[in-house]
Every structure is written in structure tokens, then in C-alpha cells.
PDB file of C-alpha atoms in Angstrom:
ATOM      1  CA  MET A 250      29.472 -14.984 -17.395  1.00 39.00           C
ATOM      2  CA  THR A 251      26.832 -17.208 -15.769  1.00 40.00           C
ATOM      3  CA  SER A 252      23.840 -18.444 -17.729  1.00 38.00           C
ATOM      4  CA  ASP A 253      21.606 -16.335 -15.473  1.00 39.00           C
ATOM      5  CA  SER A 254      23.649 -13.223 -16.306  1.00 40.00           C
ATOM      6  CA  ALA A 255      23.485 -13.948 -20.003  1.00 37.00           C
ATOM      7  CA  GLU A 256      19.742 -14.457 -19.833  1.00 39.00           C
ATOM      8  CA  MET A 257      19.323 -11.262 -17.838  1.00 39.00           C
ATOM      9  CA  GLN A 258      21.308  -9.173 -20.325  1.00 41.00           C
ATOM     10  CA  ALA A 259      19.452 -10.686 -23.243  1.00 39.00           C
ATOM     11  CA  GLY A 260      16.179 -10.075 -21.426  1.00 38.00           C
ATOM     12  CA  ARG A 261      16.977  -6.392 -20.954  1.00 42.00           C
ATOM     13  CA  THR A 262      17.718  -6.058 -24.670  1.00 41.00           C
ATOM     14  CA  ARG A 263      14.667  -7.871 -25.966  1.00 44.00           C
ATOM     15  CA  ASP A 264      12.157  -7.061 -23.265  1.00 61.00           C
ATOM     16  CA  PRO A 265      11.974  -3.514 -21.841  1.00 59.00           C
ATOM     17  CA  ASP A 266       8.867  -4.554 -19.883  1.00 89.00           C
ATOM     18  CA  LEU A 267      10.626  -7.282 -17.931  1.00 94.00           C
ATOM     19  CA  THR A 268      10.139  -5.497 -14.595  1.00 94.00           C
ATOM     20  CA  ALA A 269       6.392  -5.304 -15.163  1.00 94.00           C
ATOM     21  CA  ARG A 270       6.285  -9.000 -16.133  1.00 95.00           C
ATOM     22  CA  ILE A 271       8.176  -9.943 -12.972  1.00 96.00           C
ATOM     23  CA  LEU A 272       5.741  -7.987 -10.814  1.00 95.00           C
ATOM     24  CA  ASP A 273       2.709  -9.407 -12.616  1.00 94.00           C
ATOM     25  CA  GLU A 274       3.944 -12.962 -12.149  1.00 96.00           C
ATOM     26  CA  THR A 275       4.813 -12.259  -8.521  1.00 96.00           C
ATOM     27  CA  ALA A 276       1.253 -11.062  -7.954  1.00 93.00           C
ATOM     28  CA  ARG A 277      -0.158 -14.165  -9.624  1.00 94.00           C
ATOM     29  CA  GLN A 278       1.990 -16.587  -7.642  1.00 95.00           C
ATOM     30  CA  LEU A 279       1.548 -14.681  -4.389  1.00 95.00           C
ATOM     31  CA  GLY A 280      -2.215 -14.832  -4.768  1.00 92.00           C
ATOM     32  CA  GLU A 281      -2.088 -18.506  -5.698  1.00 93.00           C
ATOM     33  CA  ARG A 282       0.503 -19.801  -3.197  1.00 93.00           C
ATOM     34  CA  GLY A 283       0.907 -17.226  -0.460  1.00 94.00           C
ATOM     35  CA  TYR A 284       4.063 -15.557   0.824  1.00 95.00           C
ATOM     36  CA  SER A 285       5.722 -18.522   2.495  1.00 95.00           C
ATOM     37  CA  ALA A 286       5.576 -20.646  -0.682  1.00 96.00           C
ATOM     38  CA  LEU A 287       6.668 -17.840  -3.013  1.00 97.00           C
ATOM     39  CA  ARG A 288      10.025 -18.617  -4.674  1.00 97.00           C
ATOM     40  CA  ILE A 289      12.181 -16.363  -6.848  1.00 97.00           C
ATOM     41  CA  GLU A 290      13.164 -19.320  -9.047  1.00 97.00           C
ATOM     42  CA  HIS A 291       9.515 -20.161  -9.728  1.00 97.00           C
ATOM     43  CA  ILE A 292       8.815 -16.592 -10.797  1.00 97.00           C
ATOM     44  CA  ALA A 293      11.881 -16.519 -13.059  1.00 97.00           C
ATOM     45  CA  SER A 294      10.964 -19.849 -14.610  1.00 97.00           C
ATOM     46  CA  ALA A 295       7.381 -18.779 -15.281  1.00 97.00           C
ATOM     47  CA  ILE A 296       8.457 -15.693 -17.249  1.00 96.00           C
ATOM     48  CA  GLY A 297      11.354 -17.441 -19.003  1.00 94.00           C
ATOM     49  CA  SER A 298      14.051 -15.404 -17.298  1.00 93.00           C
ATOM     50  CA  GLY A 299      17.084 -16.060 -15.153  1.00 93.00           C
ATOM     51  CA  LYS A 300      16.956 -15.416 -11.412  1.00 95.00           C
ATOM     52  CA  THR A 301      19.596 -12.723 -11.803  1.00 95.00           C
ATOM     53  CA  ALA A 302      17.086 -10.576 -13.666  1.00 94.00           C
ATOM     54  CA  ILE A 303      15.058 -10.454 -10.469  1.00 96.00           C
ATOM     55  CA  TYR A 304      17.930 -10.224  -7.995  1.00 96.00           C
ATOM     56  CA  ARG A 305      19.465  -7.262  -9.841  1.00 94.00           C
ATOM     57  CA  ARG A 306      16.218  -5.386  -9.293  1.00 94.00           C
ATOM     58  CA  TRP A 307      15.431  -6.563  -5.759  1.00 96.00           C
ATOM     59  CA  PRO A 308      17.852  -8.174  -3.268  1.00 96.00           C
ATOM     60  CA  GLY A 309      15.328 -10.788  -2.124  1.00 96.00           C
ATOM     61  CA  LYS A 310      11.739 -11.872  -1.706  1.00 97.00           C
ATOM     62  CA  PRO A 311      10.732  -9.241   0.899  1.00 97.00           C
ATOM     63  CA  GLU A 312      11.937  -6.401  -1.327  1.00 96.00           C
ATOM     64  CA  LEU A 313      10.188  -7.892  -4.360  1.00 97.00           C
ATOM     65  CA  VAL A 314       6.868  -8.270  -2.543  1.00 96.00           C
ATOM     66  CA  ALA A 315       7.103  -4.784  -1.005  1.00 94.00           C
ATOM     67  CA  ALA A 316       7.738  -3.381  -4.486  1.00 93.00           C
ATOM     68  CA  LEU A 317       4.764  -5.316  -5.817  1.00 93.00           C
ATOM     69  CA  LEU A 318       2.453  -3.941  -3.132  1.00 91.00           C
ATOM     70  CA  ALA A 319       3.620  -0.376  -3.723  1.00 89.00           C
ATOM     71  CA  SER A 320       3.224  -0.778  -7.481  1.00 89.00           C
ATOM     72  CA  ARG A 321      -0.416  -1.830  -7.077  1.00 87.00           C
ATOM     73  CA  GLN A 322      -1.332   1.123  -4.874  1.00 88.00           C
ATOM     74  CA  GLN A 323      -1.357   4.883  -5.269  1.00 90.00           C
ATOM     75  CA  THR A 324       0.263   7.354  -2.897  1.00 90.00           C
ATOM     76  CA  GLY A 325      -2.229   9.995  -3.936  1.00 90.00           C
ATOM     77  CA  SER A 326      -1.764  13.737  -3.614  1.00 92.00           C
ATOM     78  CA  VAL A 327      -2.690  16.366  -1.072  1.00 94.00           C
ATOM     79  CA  PRO A 328      -6.300  17.402  -1.809  1.00 94.00           C
ATOM     80  CA  ASP A 329      -7.236  21.053  -1.401  1.00 93.00           C
ATOM     81  CA  THR A 330     -11.020  21.353  -1.259  1.00 95.00           C
ATOM     82  CA  GLY A 331     -10.914  24.095   1.363  1.00 95.00           C
ATOM     83  CA  SER A 332     -12.463  21.764   3.954  1.00 97.00           C
ATOM     84  CA  VAL A 333     -10.502  19.451   6.233  1.00 98.00           C
ATOM     85  CA  VAL A 334     -13.466  17.058   6.291  1.00 98.00           C
ATOM     86  CA  ASP A 335     -13.606  16.771   2.517  1.00 98.00           C
ATOM     87  CA  ASP A 336      -9.814  16.553   2.252  1.00 98.00           C
ATOM     88  CA  LEU A 337      -9.723  13.726   4.797  1.00 98.00           C
ATOM     89  CA  VAL A 338     -12.528  11.905   3.005  1.00 97.00           C
ATOM     90  CA  GLU A 339     -10.497  12.034  -0.213  1.00 97.00           C
ATOM     91  CA  HIS A 340      -7.440  10.759   1.655  1.00 96.00           C
ATOM     92  CA  ALA A 341      -9.415   7.922   3.271  1.00 96.00           C
ATOM     93  CA  TRP A 342     -11.025   7.043  -0.057  1.00 95.00           C
ATOM     94  CA  GLN A 343      -7.542   6.441  -1.451  1.00 94.00           C
ATOM     95  CA  ASN A 344      -7.102   3.933   1.392  1.00 91.00           C
ATOM     96  CA  VAL A 345     -10.236   2.149   0.195  1.00 90.00           C
ATOM     97  CA  GLN A 346      -8.933   1.969  -3.354  1.00 88.00           C
ATOM     98  CA  ASN A 347      -5.518   0.796  -2.166  1.00 86.00           C
ATOM     99  CA  GLN A 348      -7.086  -2.067  -0.216  1.00 82.00           C
ATOM    100  CA  THR A 349      -9.035  -3.290  -3.235  1.00 78.00           C
ATOM    101  CA  PHE A 350      -7.187  -6.084  -5.025  1.00 74.00           C
ATOM    102  CA  SER A 351      -8.373  -8.015  -8.051  1.00 69.00           C
ATOM    103  CA  GLY A 352      -8.803 -11.773  -7.796  1.00 69.00           C
ATOM    104  CA  THR A 353     -10.740 -14.232  -5.690  1.00 75.00           C
ATOM    105  CA  ASP A 354     -11.255 -13.749  -1.961  1.00 76.00           C
ATOM    106  CA  ALA A 355      -8.595 -16.384  -1.265  1.00 81.00           C
ATOM    107  CA  GLU A 356      -6.059 -14.691  -3.564  1.00 84.00           C
ATOM    108  CA  THR A 357      -6.766 -11.294  -2.068  1.00 81.00           C
ATOM    109  CA  SER A 358      -6.395 -12.720   1.431  1.00 82.00           C
ATOM    110  CA  ARG A 359      -2.965 -14.153   0.583  1.00 88.00           C
ATOM    111  CA  ILE A 360      -1.790 -10.833  -0.824  1.00 86.00           C
ATOM    112  CA  ARG A 361      -3.013  -8.950   2.244  1.00 83.00           C
ATOM    113  CA  SER A 362      -1.314 -11.511   4.490  1.00 87.00           C
ATOM    114  CA  ALA A 363       1.980 -10.751   2.761  1.00 92.00           C
ATOM    115  CA  MET A 364       1.611  -7.090   3.747  1.00 88.00           C
ATOM    116  CA  VAL A 365       1.915  -7.929   7.443  1.00 87.00           C
ATOM    117  CA  GLN A 366       4.968 -10.163   7.178  1.00 93.00           C
ATOM    118  CA  PRO A 367       7.486  -8.291   9.379  1.00 95.00           C
ATOM    119  CA  GLU A 368      10.253  -8.205   6.769  1.00 95.00           C
ATOM    120  CA  VAL A 369       7.815  -7.000   4.100  1.00 95.00           C
ATOM    121  CA  TYR A 370       5.960  -4.515   6.298  1.00 92.00           C
ATOM    122  CA  GLU A 371       9.188  -2.751   7.316  1.00 93.00           C
ATOM    123  CA  LEU A 372      10.047  -2.085   3.667  1.00 93.00           C
ATOM    124  CA  TYR A 373       6.476  -1.368   2.582  1.00 88.00           C
ATOM    125  CA  SER A 374       6.062   1.070   5.455  1.00 87.00           C
ATOM    126  CA  THR A 375       9.226   2.991   4.580  1.00 85.00           C
ATOM    127  CA  ASP A 376       8.614   3.002   0.829  1.00 78.00           C
ATOM    128  CA  PHE A 377       4.869   3.635   0.754  1.00 87.00           C
ATOM    129  CA  LEU A 378       3.006   4.042   4.040  1.00 89.00           C
ATOM    130  CA  ASP A 379       5.281   6.836   5.282  1.00 92.00           C
ATOM    131  CA  LYS A 380       4.425   8.846   2.168  1.00 92.00           C
ATOM    132  CA  ARG A 381       0.720   8.304   2.833  1.00 94.00           C
ATOM    133  CA  ARG A 382       1.154   9.438   6.459  1.00 95.00           C
ATOM    134  CA  ARG A 383       2.928  12.610   5.384  1.00 96.00           C
ATOM    135  CA  ILE A 384       0.049  13.482   3.062  1.00 97.00           C
ATOM    136  CA  GLY A 385      -2.421  12.900   5.905  1.00 97.00           C
ATOM    137  CA  ILE A 386      -0.413  15.051   8.299  1.00 98.00           C
ATOM    138  CA  GLU A 387      -0.299  17.873   5.738  1.00 98.00           C
ATOM    139  CA  ILE A 388      -4.092  17.724   5.397  1.00 98.00           C
ATOM    140  CA  LEU A 389      -4.549  17.939   9.160  1.00 98.00           C
ATOM    141  CA  GLU A 390      -1.999  20.726   9.538  1.00 98.00           C
ATOM    142  CA  LYS A 391      -3.937  22.773   6.968  1.00 97.00           C
ATOM    143  CA  GLY A 392      -7.052  22.112   9.026  1.00 97.00           C
ATOM    144  CA  VAL A 393      -5.304  23.489  12.107  1.00 97.00           C
ATOM    145  CA  ARG A 394      -4.134  26.585  10.219  1.00 97.00           C
ATOM    146  CA  ARG A 395      -7.714  27.207   9.072  1.00 96.00           C
ATOM    147  CA  SER A 396      -8.933  26.761  12.671  1.00 97.00           C
ATOM    148  CA  GLU A 397     -11.006  23.721  11.696  1.00 98.00           C
ATOM    149  CA  LEU A 398      -9.052  21.604  14.173  1.00 98.00           C
ATOM    150  CA  PRO A 399      -7.479  22.415  17.545  1.00 97.00           C
ATOM    151  CA  GLU A 400      -3.703  22.684  17.644  1.00 97.00           C
ATOM    152  CA  ASP A 401      -3.387  19.714  20.006  1.00 97.00           C
ATOM    153  CA  THR A 402      -5.234  17.300  17.685  1.00 98.00           C
ATOM    154  CA  ASP A 403      -3.594  13.871  17.846  1.00 98.00           C
ATOM    155  CA  MET A 404      -2.943  13.690  14.123  1.00 97.00           C
ATOM    156  CA  GLN A 405      -1.369  10.249  14.125  1.00 96.00           C
ATOM    157  CA  LEU A 406      -4.371   8.820  15.955  1.00 97.00           C
ATOM    158  CA  VAL A 407      -6.823  10.425  13.516  1.00 97.00           C
ATOM    159  CA  LEU A 408      -4.995   8.874  10.564  1.00 96.00           C
ATOM    160  CA  GLN A 409      -4.708   5.506  12.301  1.00 95.00           C
ATOM    161  CA  LEU A 410      -8.419   5.491  13.083  1.00 95.00           C
ATOM    162  CA  LEU A 411      -9.329   6.118   9.453  1.00 95.00           C
ATOM    163  CA  ALA A 412      -6.812   3.622   8.080  1.00 92.00           C
ATOM    164  CA  GLY A 413      -7.863   1.044  10.677  1.00 91.00           C
ATOM    165  CA  LEU A 414     -11.530   1.419   9.781  1.00 92.00           C
ATOM    166  CA  VAL A 415     -10.852   0.724   6.109  1.00 89.00           C
ATOM    167  CA  LEU A 416      -8.462  -2.134   6.841  1.00 85.00           C
ATOM    168  CA  TYR A 417     -10.906  -3.812   9.227  1.00 86.00           C
ATOM    169  CA  ARG A 418     -13.859  -3.542   6.878  1.00 86.00           C
ATOM    170  CA  THR A 419     -11.970  -4.812   3.840  1.00 80.00           C
ATOM    171  CA  THR A 420     -10.114  -7.657   5.561  1.00 75.00           C
ATOM    172  CA  LEU A 421     -11.979  -9.002   8.589  1.00 72.00           C
ATOM    173  CA  GLY A 422     -15.409  -7.590   7.836  1.00 66.00           C
ATOM    174  CA  GLN A 423     -15.137  -8.009   4.054  1.00 69.00           C
ATOM    175  CA  GLU A 424     -17.480  -5.052   3.633  1.00 76.00           C
ATOM    176  CA  ALA A 425     -17.380  -2.285   1.080  1.00 82.00           C
ATOM    177  CA  THR A 426     -16.751   1.166   2.502  1.00 89.00           C
ATOM    178  CA  THR A 427     -18.653   4.006   0.869  1.00 92.00           C
ATOM    179  CA  ARG A 428     -17.836   7.686   0.607  1.00 94.00           C
ATOM    180  CA  ASP A 429     -20.952   8.486   2.614  1.00 95.00           C
ATOM    181  CA  GLN A 430     -19.742   6.304   5.491  1.00 95.00           C
ATOM    182  CA  LEU A 431     -16.338   7.965   5.373  1.00 96.00           C
ATOM    183  CA  GLN A 432     -17.969  11.390   5.312  1.00 97.00           C
ATOM    184  CA  ARG A 433     -19.937  10.640   8.479  1.00 97.00           C
ATOM    185  CA  VAL A 434     -16.957   9.169  10.316  1.00 97.00           C
ATOM    186  CA  VAL A 435     -14.624  12.004   9.318  1.00 97.00           C
ATOM    187  CA  ALA A 436     -17.186  14.661  10.237  1.00 98.00           C
ATOM    188  CA  ALA A 437     -17.523  13.116  13.704  1.00 97.00           C
ATOM    189  CA  LEU A 438     -13.741  12.959  14.134  1.00 96.00           C
ATOM    190  CA  VAL A 439     -13.289  16.588  13.116  1.00 97.00           C
ATOM    191  CA  GLU A 440     -16.123  17.726  15.370  1.00 97.00           C
ATOM    192  CA  SER A 441     -14.530  16.042  18.378  1.00 97.00           C
ATOM    193  CA  PRO A 442     -10.990  15.013  17.481  1.00 97.00           C
ATOM    194  CA  PRO A 443      -8.730  13.010  19.797  1.00 97.00           C
ATOM    195  CA  ARG A 444      -6.266  15.292  21.549  1.00 96.00           C
ATOM    196  CA  ARG A 445      -2.634  14.745  22.435  1.00 94.00           C
ATOM    197  CA  ALA A 446      -2.030  13.963  26.067  1.00 87.00           C
ATOM    198  CA  ALA A 447      -0.587  16.847  28.043  1.00 77.00           C
ATOM    199  CA  GLY A 448       3.166  16.586  28.418  1.00 61.00           C
TER     200      GLY A 448
END
């Protein structure tokens, strides 16, 4: 048995919160150093664990960072206010909360930069963003069934517009997004939604 394996097994016995400690240290080092400088061995060393403890949970750095991002954000649930506008506002507000990271501006910027690394984004999209999209689609489909939206509403574009607004304001604009702003934007989108192209 390697020393890493021995440390990992001992760590599982003595420390049931090892996964949480790995993720917390990953967040700290990611915010401090950025994605390119993040090293599994540095994380393991900082928490007093062997590398195997990390590799048995995640095959590599992209998987670890994608898991970290998903662990710090909430998928949310399908709201049911009876109004597609109010439901979409709730959905978009979850985007706002998910884009709010603790730490300095520089640390937050490094964490957000990790999200768009191709190898991380592919995993993060499959594990988290796809679930968020499905919730959004369900909200819009309910709106269609209640005749609040036309059947040919371009649902993907509506969701992308809302997500893009929040992402732009929190990253490039570095502006807080309020519920009132979301309410006005969503109301305008529902009043005149983008439509799917014919054919």
C-alpha cells in the first residue's frame, strides 16, 4: 500500500468531513492563485492529506473545480407562483445568488475565470447548468400552457438573455442586480418574447 493510500484510508476513518475540507481548500487556493496555478498536491498538502484522497473523489483538476463550483451554487426548484413573470424572476434571482462569491474582487474574478475553462465548463455545464436550463424550460412551458406565452417562444433564447444579463452585470459591469430590475426585464420579455424562426 502506498503512503498516499494509507493516508487516504486513515483520513476517511478520522475525518468524515474530508470532502468538504478539500473543496474549501480548493476554493481558497483557486481564489488566491487562479486555475492555471492550482495543483492537487498543494491542496493535499494544505489539508494534511495524501493526493489519493482527492484523486479517489475526482479524476483530476477539472473535475475537482467543476465539483467546487456546483457545490457553491444552488440548482433551485421550479417556482409555482401562478405567473410566468414571477416564476422567471425567481429563476433569474437564483442566477444572481449563484454568481455571488465571497472574497475580494480579485479572488472572485479568478473563480469566475475557472468557470469558462473549456475542460471545466464542459463538466460544469453537464453537472449543473443543464439542470438549471431544465428548470427554466419547465417554467416557460407552464407559461405556454397558461397562454401567457405563445407556443413558438424561443425558450432557450429567453433563458440565455436572462442568464447573460446577470453574468454581464456581475462580471464585466460589476453591478448588483436587483429584483426590481429583473421584474422589469422579465415583464418586457414576456410581453414580446423572441420567437423561434419558422422551419
